Amino acid sequence: MLPSYSSTERWLSRGMLDVLIRAGLITVLVIACFRVFYPFLNLMTWSLILAITLYPLQVRLKNKLFSKDGHASTVIVLIALAIIVLPTYLLGAAIVEPVQHAMGAVEAGEFQIPPPDESVAAWPVVGRPLYDFWSQAATDLTGAAQKFAPQLKEFGVALLKVIAGVGSGLLLFAVALIIAGVIMAYGEEGHRSAMRIASRISGPERGPRITQLCTATIRAVAQGVIGIAFIQMLLIGVAFVIKGIPGAGLLSLAVLLLGIMQLPATLITVPVIIFVFATEGASMAVIIFCIYTFIAGLADNVLKPLLLGRGVDVPMPVVLIGALGGMVTGGIIGLFIGPVLLAVGYQLFWQWVDQPLVAPTEDAGEG
C-alpha cells in the first residue's frame, strides 16, 4: 500500500515546493541581471566613487553660486575634464616626440650608439655579454637589432598593450566622470536610496551608520591616496616636461603609481635629479629645477595630514594590497578602484568585529 499523508504534510510539502520555485526564479533573475550589468561594473563603480568624493564640492558650489544641482555638477565635470585632458596631452606629447625623433634618426642613419668602456666587460655575470652586445650595436646597429628581433618584437607588443591599457583607462575615467556628474545631480535622492537599502539589509539602527562609514571611507581613500598621488604627479610631471627630461610622461605615470601604492616619489625624483646634475652641470636653472623637484617629491608628507586625516584612517598595507590586486584584476582602473573597495570592506569587517555580542536570554519556561 502507498503511504498516506495528512493534509498538514501535503500543505507543508506544497509550501516548500513553492519556496524552492520562487528561490530558483529569483536566482535566475539575479544571475541574468548580473550578466547584463557586468560589462559596466567597473564603469559604474568608478562613477559612484567619483560622485561620492566630489559631492561635498558640489554642495558648496550650489550654496554659493548656483541654484540647481545639475548646474553645479556640470561645472565640476567640465573643470575636471579640463584638468585631466591638458596634462594627459602634455605627457602624451612628451612620450611620442622622443619616439618619433628616434625613429627618424634611425631611418636617416643618423642614430649612433657610442662604444662601451672597457670596464664594462669586467662587471660580474652580465659584463661580458653586455659588452659584446653593446660593441655590436655601436658598430652594426641593424645586425644587433636583427639578432634580437624576437625579443624586441615581444617587448614592443607588451609596450603597446600597456599604452593601450592606459589609453582605455583614461577614456573610461572620462566617461565615469560624466556619469558621476549625472549621479551628483540627483545626490539627495541617491543618499536617501542608499540609506533605505542599508537599513533594509542591516536594520534601521545600523543602516545609517554603515552608509556614513562607507561614504567616509571612500572619501578618505580617494582624497588621501588617489588625490594626493594625482596632485604629486602633476607637480612633478609639469617640471619634467618643462625641463625636457627624456621619457617625462612615463616617469610621471610611475610617480602616480608609486603614490597610489604608498611608496615615496623620491624613488623617481632623486635619480632624475642626479641625471640632470650629471648631464647639465650646476647651473642656476638646474639648481632651481632640482630643489623644486625634490620638494614636490616630498609633497605627500604635507598633503596626507590635510586630506587623509579628514576621513577614516586605513592602514597602508590595506591600500597597497588593494592597489596591487586591483591592478592585476582590473588594469589601470582597478589600480584606483581596488584600494577604495578593500578599504570599505576593511572598515565594515572591523565594525562587525567590534559590534557587542548579545547575551543569550534564559528560557522563560525553565523550572
JSON list of C-alpha atoms in Angstrom, two decimals, residues 106 136-137 139-149 152:
[
{"chain": "A", "resi": 106, "resn": "VAL", "atom": "CA", "xyz": [67.25, 55.51, -37.29]},
{"chain": "A", "resi": 136, "resn": "GLN", "atom": "CA", "xyz": [77.99, 45.12, -31.89]},
{"chain": "A", "resi": 137, "resn": "ALA", "atom": "CA", "xyz": [75.25, 47.75, -31.55]},
{"chain": "A", "resi": 139, "resn": "THR", "atom": "CA", "xyz": [79.35, 49.11, -34.99]},
{"chain": "A", "resi": 140, "resn": "ASP", "atom": "CA", "xyz": [76.36, 47.38, -36.62]},
{"chain": "A", "resi": 141, "resn": "LEU", "atom": "CA", "xyz": [73.05, 48.52, -35.13]},
{"chain": "A", "resi": 142, "resn": "THR", "atom": "CA", "xyz": [70.97, 46.82, -37.82]},
{"chain": "A", "resi": 143, "resn": "GLY", "atom": "CA", "xyz": [72.66, 43.46, -37.25]},
{"chain": "A", "resi": 144, "resn": "ALA", "atom": "CA", "xyz": [72.21, 43.71, -33.48]},
{"chain": "A", "resi": 145, "resn": "ALA", "atom": "CA", "xyz": [68.54, 44.57, -33.93]},
{"chain": "A", "resi": 146, "resn": "GLN", "atom": "CA", "xyz": [68.02, 41.59, -36.27]},
{"chain": "A", "resi": 147, "resn": "LYS", "atom": "CA", "xyz": [69.77, 39.30, -33.80]},
{"chain": "A", "resi": 148, "resn": "PHE", "atom": "CA", "xyz": [67.35, 40.22, -31.06]},
{"chain": "A", "resi": 149, "resn": "ALA", "atom": "CA", "xyz": [64.33, 40.77, -33.30]},
{"chain": "A", "resi": 152, "resn": "LEU", "atom": "CA", "xyz": [62.32, 43.28, -29.42]}
]
